[in-house]
Structure formats: structure tokens, C-alpha cells
Short mmCIF file of C-alpha atoms and ligand atoms in Angstrom, two decimals:
data_model
loop_
_atom_site.label_atom_id
_atom_site.label_comp_id
_atom_site.label_asym_id
_atom_site.label_seq_id
_atom_site.Cartn_x
_atom_site.Cartn_y
_atom_site.Cartn_z
CA MET A 1 0.00 0.00 0.00
CA THR A 2 1.54 3.29 -1.09
CA PRO A 3 2.11 5.72 1.74
CA THR A 4 0.21 9.00 1.83
CA VAL A 5 2.46 12.03 2.09
CA LEU A 6 1.25 15.18 3.82
CA VAL A 7 3.50 18.22 4.00
CA HIS A 8 3.18 21.06 6.46
CA ARG A 9 4.90 24.45 6.44
CA ASP A 10 7.25 23.86 9.35
CA GLN A 11 7.89 21.64 12.38
CA GLU A 12 5.65 23.63 14.69
CA LEU A 13 2.64 23.39 12.38
CA LEU A 14 3.48 19.73 11.68
CA ALA A 15 3.32 18.91 15.40
CA LYS A 16 -0.04 20.69 15.79
CA ALA A 17 -1.49 19.05 12.70
CA VAL A 18 -0.37 15.58 13.82
CA ALA A 19 -1.82 16.21 17.28
CA ALA A 20 -5.16 17.17 15.70
CA ARG A 21 -5.08 14.05 13.50
CA LEU A 22 -4.29 11.93 16.57
CA VAL A 23 -7.29 13.30 18.47
CA THR A 24 -9.55 12.38 15.57
CA ARG A 25 -8.14 8.87 15.19
CA ILE A 26 -8.45 8.15 18.91
CA VAL A 27 -11.98 9.58 19.13
CA ASP A 28 -13.05 7.56 16.08
CA ALA A 29 -11.58 4.34 17.49
CA GLN A 30 -13.22 4.90 20.86
CA ALA A 31 -16.56 5.62 19.18
CA ALA A 32 -16.28 2.42 17.18
CA ARG A 33 -14.78 0.09 19.79
CA GLY A 34 -14.94 1.78 23.17
CA SER A 35 -11.18 1.99 23.45
CA ALA A 36 -8.09 2.96 21.47
CA SER A 37 -4.39 2.15 21.51
CA VAL A 38 -1.46 4.27 20.39
CA VAL A 39 2.26 3.65 20.21
CA LEU A 40 4.46 6.63 21.01
CA THR A 41 7.87 7.46 19.63
CA GLY A 42 10.79 9.28 21.17
CA GLY A 43 12.64 12.05 19.41
CA GLY A 44 11.98 15.71 18.86
CA VAL A 45 8.98 15.54 16.57
CA GLY A 46 7.30 12.75 18.50
CA THR A 47 7.60 14.67 21.74
CA ALA A 48 6.47 17.94 20.10
CA VAL A 49 3.31 16.16 18.95
CA LEU A 50 2.53 15.16 22.55
CA ALA A 51 3.10 18.70 23.77
CA ALA A 52 0.83 20.05 21.02
CA LEU A 53 -1.83 17.53 22.03
CA ALA A 54 -1.56 18.62 25.66
CA ALA A 55 -2.03 22.24 24.55
CA THR A 56 -5.15 21.73 22.43
CA GLY A 57 -8.62 22.02 23.90
CA ALA A 58 -9.68 19.17 21.61
CA ARG A 59 -7.76 16.79 23.89
CA ASP A 60 -10.84 16.69 26.12
CA ALA A 61 -12.71 14.89 23.34
CA ILE A 62 -10.59 11.83 24.16
CA ASP A 63 -11.76 9.39 26.83
CA TRP A 64 -8.32 9.14 28.43
CA ARG A 65 -9.42 6.28 30.71
CA ALA A 66 -10.08 4.17 27.60
CA LEU A 67 -6.71 4.68 25.94
CA ASP A 68 -3.82 2.21 25.92
CA VAL A 69 -0.38 3.81 25.52
CA TRP A 70 2.60 1.76 24.32
CA TRP A 71 6.09 2.69 23.15
CA GLY A 72 7.87 1.79 19.93
CA ASP A 73 11.25 1.94 21.57
CA GLU A 74 13.00 2.99 24.74
CA ARG A 75 16.40 3.75 25.97
CA PHE A 76 17.42 1.09 28.52
CA LEU A 77 18.05 3.53 31.38
CA PRO A 78 16.90 3.81 35.00
CA THR A 79 13.32 4.81 35.82
CA GLY A 80 12.86 8.57 35.54
CA ASP A 81 16.04 9.12 33.56
CA PRO A 82 15.54 12.30 31.51
CA ASP A 83 16.77 10.46 28.40
CA ARG A 84 14.02 7.84 28.58
CA ASN A 85 11.25 8.33 26.00
CA GLU A 86 8.77 7.60 28.77
CA THR A 87 10.07 10.55 30.80
CA GLY A 88 9.67 12.91 27.85
CA ALA A 89 6.17 11.63 27.12
CA ARG A 90 5.03 11.99 30.72
CA ASP A 91 6.41 15.51 30.92
CA ALA A 92 4.90 16.55 27.57
CA LEU A 93 1.43 14.97 27.94
CA LEU A 94 0.82 11.87 30.01
CA SER A 95 1.10 13.56 33.41
CA HIS A 96 -1.42 16.19 32.35
CA VAL A 97 -4.33 13.96 31.34
CA GLY A 98 -6.48 11.41 33.15
CA LEU A 99 -5.07 8.15 31.81
CA ASP A 100 -5.73 4.84 33.56
CA PRO A 101 -2.23 4.03 34.90
CA ALA A 102 -2.89 0.33 34.23
CA ARG A 103 -3.24 1.16 30.53
CA VAL A 104 0.07 3.02 30.24
CA HIS A 105 2.70 0.47 29.21
CA PRO A 106 6.23 1.88 29.39
CA MET A 107 9.04 -0.38 28.28
CA PRO A 108 11.01 -1.74 31.28
CA ALA A 109 13.73 0.40 32.81
CA SER A 110 17.27 -0.81 33.51
CA ASP A 111 16.64 -0.63 37.27
CA GLY A 112 13.48 -2.70 36.91
CA PRO A 113 12.94 -6.41 37.77
CA ASP A 114 15.17 -7.74 34.98
CA ASP A 115 18.50 -7.37 36.77
CA GLY A 116 19.68 -4.90 34.15
CA ASP A 117 19.33 -7.51 31.39
CA PRO A 118 17.79 -5.91 28.28
CA GLU A 119 16.98 -9.29 26.76
CA LEU A 120 14.87 -10.19 29.80
CA ALA A 121 13.28 -6.75 29.65
CA ALA A 122 12.42 -7.25 25.98
CA GLU A 123 10.81 -10.60 26.80
CA ARG A 124 8.82 -8.95 29.57
CA TYR A 125 7.44 -6.31 27.23
CA ALA A 126 6.63 -8.95 24.62
CA ALA A 127 4.65 -10.83 27.27
CA GLU A 128 2.76 -7.64 28.15
CA LEU A 129 1.92 -7.11 24.49
CA ARG A 130 0.87 -10.74 24.09
CA ALA A 131 -1.43 -10.44 27.11
CA ALA A 132 -3.10 -7.42 25.54
CA ALA A 133 -3.57 -9.02 22.12
CA ARG A 134 -7.11 -10.18 21.32
CA PRO A 135 -8.11 -13.08 19.09
CA GLU A 136 -9.08 -10.66 16.33
CA ASP A 137 -5.54 -9.29 16.35
CA HIS A 138 -4.29 -12.59 14.90
CA GLY A 139 -0.83 -12.18 16.39
CA PRO A 140 1.37 -11.61 19.45
CA VAL A 141 0.70 -7.87 19.69
CA PRO A 142 -2.48 -5.75 19.65
CA SER A 143 -3.52 -4.12 16.36
CA PHE A 144 -2.60 -0.64 17.47
CA ASP A 145 -4.82 2.10 16.07
CA VAL A 146 -1.91 4.48 15.49
CA LEU A 147 1.81 3.78 15.72
CA MET A 148 3.99 6.88 15.44
CA LEU A 149 7.64 6.75 14.40
CA GLY A 150 10.26 9.44 14.21
CA VAL A 151 12.93 8.74 11.61
CA GLY A 152 16.66 9.28 11.82
CA PRO A 153 18.91 10.75 9.12
CA ASP A 154 20.11 7.16 8.58
CA ALA A 155 16.46 6.09 8.07
CA HIS A 156 16.22 4.27 11.42
CA VAL A 157 12.83 4.06 13.06
CA ALA A 158 12.26 3.16 16.71
CA SER A 159 15.64 1.62 17.61
CA LEU A 160 15.92 -0.32 14.36
CA PHE A 161 19.16 0.93 12.84
CA PRO A 162 20.35 -0.01 9.35
CA GLU A 163 22.01 -3.41 8.95
CA MET A 164 21.63 -4.31 12.64
CA PRO A 165 20.47 -7.76 13.85
CA ALA A 166 17.13 -6.42 15.13
CA LEU A 167 15.99 -6.03 11.53
CA TYR A 168 16.20 -9.80 11.01
CA ASP A 169 14.46 -10.69 14.28
CA GLU A 170 10.95 -12.14 14.09
CA ARG A 171 10.25 -11.58 17.78
CA PRO A 172 7.97 -8.57 18.51
CA VAL A 173 10.38 -6.89 20.93
CA VAL A 174 14.18 -7.02 20.97
CA ALA A 175 17.12 -5.66 22.91
CA VAL A 176 19.45 -3.46 20.89
CA ARG A 177 23.09 -3.11 21.89
CA GLY A 178 25.60 -0.80 20.24
CA ALA A 179 23.01 1.54 18.80
CA PRO A 180 24.74 4.29 16.79
CA LYS A 181 22.41 6.85 18.34
CA PRO A 182 23.20 7.12 22.07
CA PRO A 183 22.46 5.63 24.45
CA PRO A 184 23.75 2.38 23.01
CA THR A 185 21.43 -0.06 24.83
CA ARG A 186 17.77 0.08 23.91
CA LEU A 187 14.55 -1.89 23.56
CA SER A 188 12.57 -1.78 20.33
CA LEU A 189 9.53 -3.14 18.61
CA THR A 190 10.57 -4.99 15.47
CA LEU A 191 9.14 -4.44 12.00
CA PRO A 192 6.63 -7.33 12.31
CA ALA A 193 5.26 -5.69 15.48
CA ILE A 194 5.19 -2.26 13.86
CA ARG A 195 3.31 -3.70 10.89
CA ALA A 196 0.55 -4.96 13.22
CA ALA A 197 -0.67 -1.38 13.52
CA HIS A 198 -3.72 -0.28 11.58
CA GLU A 199 -1.94 2.99 10.81
CA VAL A 200 1.78 3.78 10.86
CA TRP A 201 2.66 7.47 10.89
CA VAL A 202 6.23 8.44 10.00
CA LEU A 203 7.00 11.87 11.43
CA ALA A 204 9.89 13.88 9.99
CA ALA A 205 10.96 17.50 10.11
CA GLY A 206 14.12 19.21 8.94
CA SER A 207 16.41 18.89 5.95
CA SER A 208 18.51 16.21 7.66
CA LYS A 209 15.59 13.79 7.16
CA ALA A 210 14.93 14.50 3.47
CA LYS A 211 17.18 11.69 2.23
CA ALA A 212 15.69 9.12 4.63
CA VAL A 213 12.19 10.16 3.55
CA ARG A 214 13.15 9.80 -0.11
CA LEU A 215 14.65 6.36 0.48
CA GLY A 216 11.63 5.26 2.54
CA LEU A 217 9.34 6.14 -0.37
CA SER A 218 11.59 4.71 -3.09
CA GLY A 219 11.03 1.01 -2.57
CA ALA A 220 14.32 0.46 -0.75
CA GLY A 221 14.83 -2.64 1.39
CA PRO A 222 14.13 -2.45 5.13
CA VAL A 223 17.52 -3.72 6.23
CA GLN A 224 19.36 -0.82 4.64
CA VAL A 225 16.39 1.55 5.03
CA PRO A 226 14.37 0.52 8.13
CA VAL A 227 11.72 3.22 7.59
CA ALA A 228 10.90 1.49 4.28
CA GLY A 229 9.65 -1.50 6.29
CA ALA A 230 7.35 0.59 8.48
CA ARG A 231 3.94 0.03 6.94
CA GLY A 232 0.49 -0.05 8.51
CA ARG A 233 -2.19 -2.64 7.80
CA ARG A 234 -4.67 -0.03 6.58
CA ALA A 235 -2.53 3.07 6.01
CA THR A 236 0.95 4.51 6.16
CA LEU A 237 1.28 8.24 6.46
CA TYR A 238 4.42 10.30 6.01
CA LEU A 239 3.73 13.48 7.98
CA LEU A 240 6.44 15.94 7.05
CA ASP A 241 7.46 19.55 7.09
CA ARG A 242 8.61 21.17 3.86
CA ALA A 243 12.29 20.67 4.66
CA ALA A 244 11.92 16.92 5.15
CA ALA A 245 9.82 16.74 1.97
CA ALA A 246 12.44 18.49 -0.17
CA GLU A 247 13.66 15.33 -1.92
CA LEU A 248 10.44 13.37 -2.49
CA PRO A 249 10.89 10.88 -5.32
CA PRO A 250 9.05 11.60 -8.59
CA GLY A 251 5.51 10.27 -8.81
CA ILE A 252 4.82 10.56 -5.09
CA GLU A 253 1.63 12.55 -4.66
CA ARG A 254 1.98 15.04 -1.86
CA ILE A 255 -0.87 16.76 -0.12
CA ALA A 256 0.50 20.10 0.99
CA SER A 257 -1.14 22.26 3.57
CA PRO A 258 -0.81 26.00 2.92
O1 LIG B 301 14.51 6.71 21.00
C1 LIG B 301 14.72 7.39 19.99
O2 LIG B 301 15.77 8.00 19.79
C2 LIG B 301 13.62 7.57 18.99
O3 LIG B 301 12.61 6.71 19.11
C3 LIG B 301 14.18 7.62 17.59
O4 LIG B 301 13.71 6.57 16.76
C4 LIG B 301 13.75 8.96 17.05
O5 LIG B 301 12.35 8.94 16.80
C5 LIG B 301 14.48 9.29 15.77
O6 LIG B 301 15.87 9.20 16.03
C6 LIG B 301 14.13 10.72 15.32
O7 LIG B 301 14.49 11.59 16.36
P1 LIG B 301 14.33 13.19 16.10
O8 LIG B 301 12.88 13.41 15.76
O9 LIG B 301 14.72 13.81 17.42
O10 LIG B 301 15.25 13.54 14.98
#
């Protein structure tokens, strides 16, 4: 399924537009099913989206008690570490809305019950995902309504970096050691888990992402270009600012906001 590309003027407007889109998706899922599930991403754009959502009055249209929050990846650091994606998400949004704590699923921290072993932590998160999966999900993870991914200049998504073993792993959650983006030890959903989502949204802003966006939309292989493997069951959206959209391959239809 060909991704849909939407281009916004700049990063600030991109974050607000993605936040508005997220409200609508969550509200629609809750209207249809009584609950919704989203997968958050770390990184600058992902966190800016959460802050924009916290700042919009429309956030009150969401039934926060009926929302499951997961993460696509996490830095394997102690609880509360400022570099954990969970910390950034709580500061930007989660601490400001009435979520059901039992439905917020952070990836394990290095000072958690896994004796500092990221492989055990990855297995723990996989078990949590498996417990949340329903028969209609037909797999070891829930069919997330929206899974958001920032993208690196090297086209990594989550903590799936080009040519690394995690890209060959069929398990839903893996430990990543030696990540080129610090910190080196991380946990990540794998591409099969990412592809369980109904919608995958790739978020990118800035000229440093233009090449990764082009490669992701050019039919490249997911081992060299991990973002190319990030596809949703129903839809894949590339939500970009103009700078990140500067090198779109020919033939890609772009919907540009003013
Ligand atoms: O834990 C992480 O580092 C993120 O999950 C990572 O995948 C991030 O989304 C990209 O590196 C883009 O980050 P920026 O948006 O800050 O460039």
C-alpha cells in the first residue's frame, strides 16, 4: 500500500497538525470500539506532537481512561532518567491527562525487575503485548490504532538501525546493543510488530531527514532503510514539514497544507 504524504509548512505546524489528526483517530476508534491504543515514539517531533496535544482544547474529546499507551522503543536507562522516551512523554502529555495508569505500558527500565538484562526486559514487554492481544488481532501484539515513528537521518525508526540484527528478528520486541544513536542499549519493537498497527505514521521534520524520507518512499529494502519497512495494515502516512519533503521521489503525490 503506497504511503500517503502530507506536508506542512514547518515543524511547529506539523506537530499541531499531527496532534489534531491523533485526536480524531483516537476519538473515532473509541466511538467504534470503546477503546483505542497508540504507540508513542521518542525524538523531537514525536515529543512535540505530545506537547501540542496537551495544549489543544480538543484533547478533552478523548476518553483518556479508555486509551492504551505503548512505546515503539525505549532507551534502557533507570526509571525517571531524563533520556528515557517515557520521561519525555510523561512531561509533555501523560502527566497532564487522566489516563488509567494500568493502561500506560512503558518499556522496562534498567533498574526494573530484569537485573539490568535488556533481553529479559524485551521478553517482559513482549509478554505484556501478548497479554493485551485479542483473538481478532491474529498475532502476538495488539492491532494498534496508530503507531507513530520518528525517523533518523540514517532512516532508522524506533531503535531499528540499518544493517543491525534487530531487523532480522521475528520476535515482537528485541534488545538493541551498540546503537549508533546514544544511548547504546535500547529496547525496540521490530518491523513485524510495527506492521501490526492499523496505521503507521512516519513523522519527519528538517532537511537532515529529506534523504531518509526519499529512500523510505523509493522502494528500498528495510535492512538498509528501516523506515521502508514501516507500513500499517490499513494506512501509512508520512507526515512531514517542507524541509523533510524536499527530496520526495518523482511520482509521489503530496498533499500540501498552505
Ligand atoms: O529513542 C529514539 O531515539 C527515537 O525513538 C528515535 O527513533 C527517534 O524517533 C528518531 O531518532 C528521530 O528523532 P528526532 O525526531 O529527534 O530527529
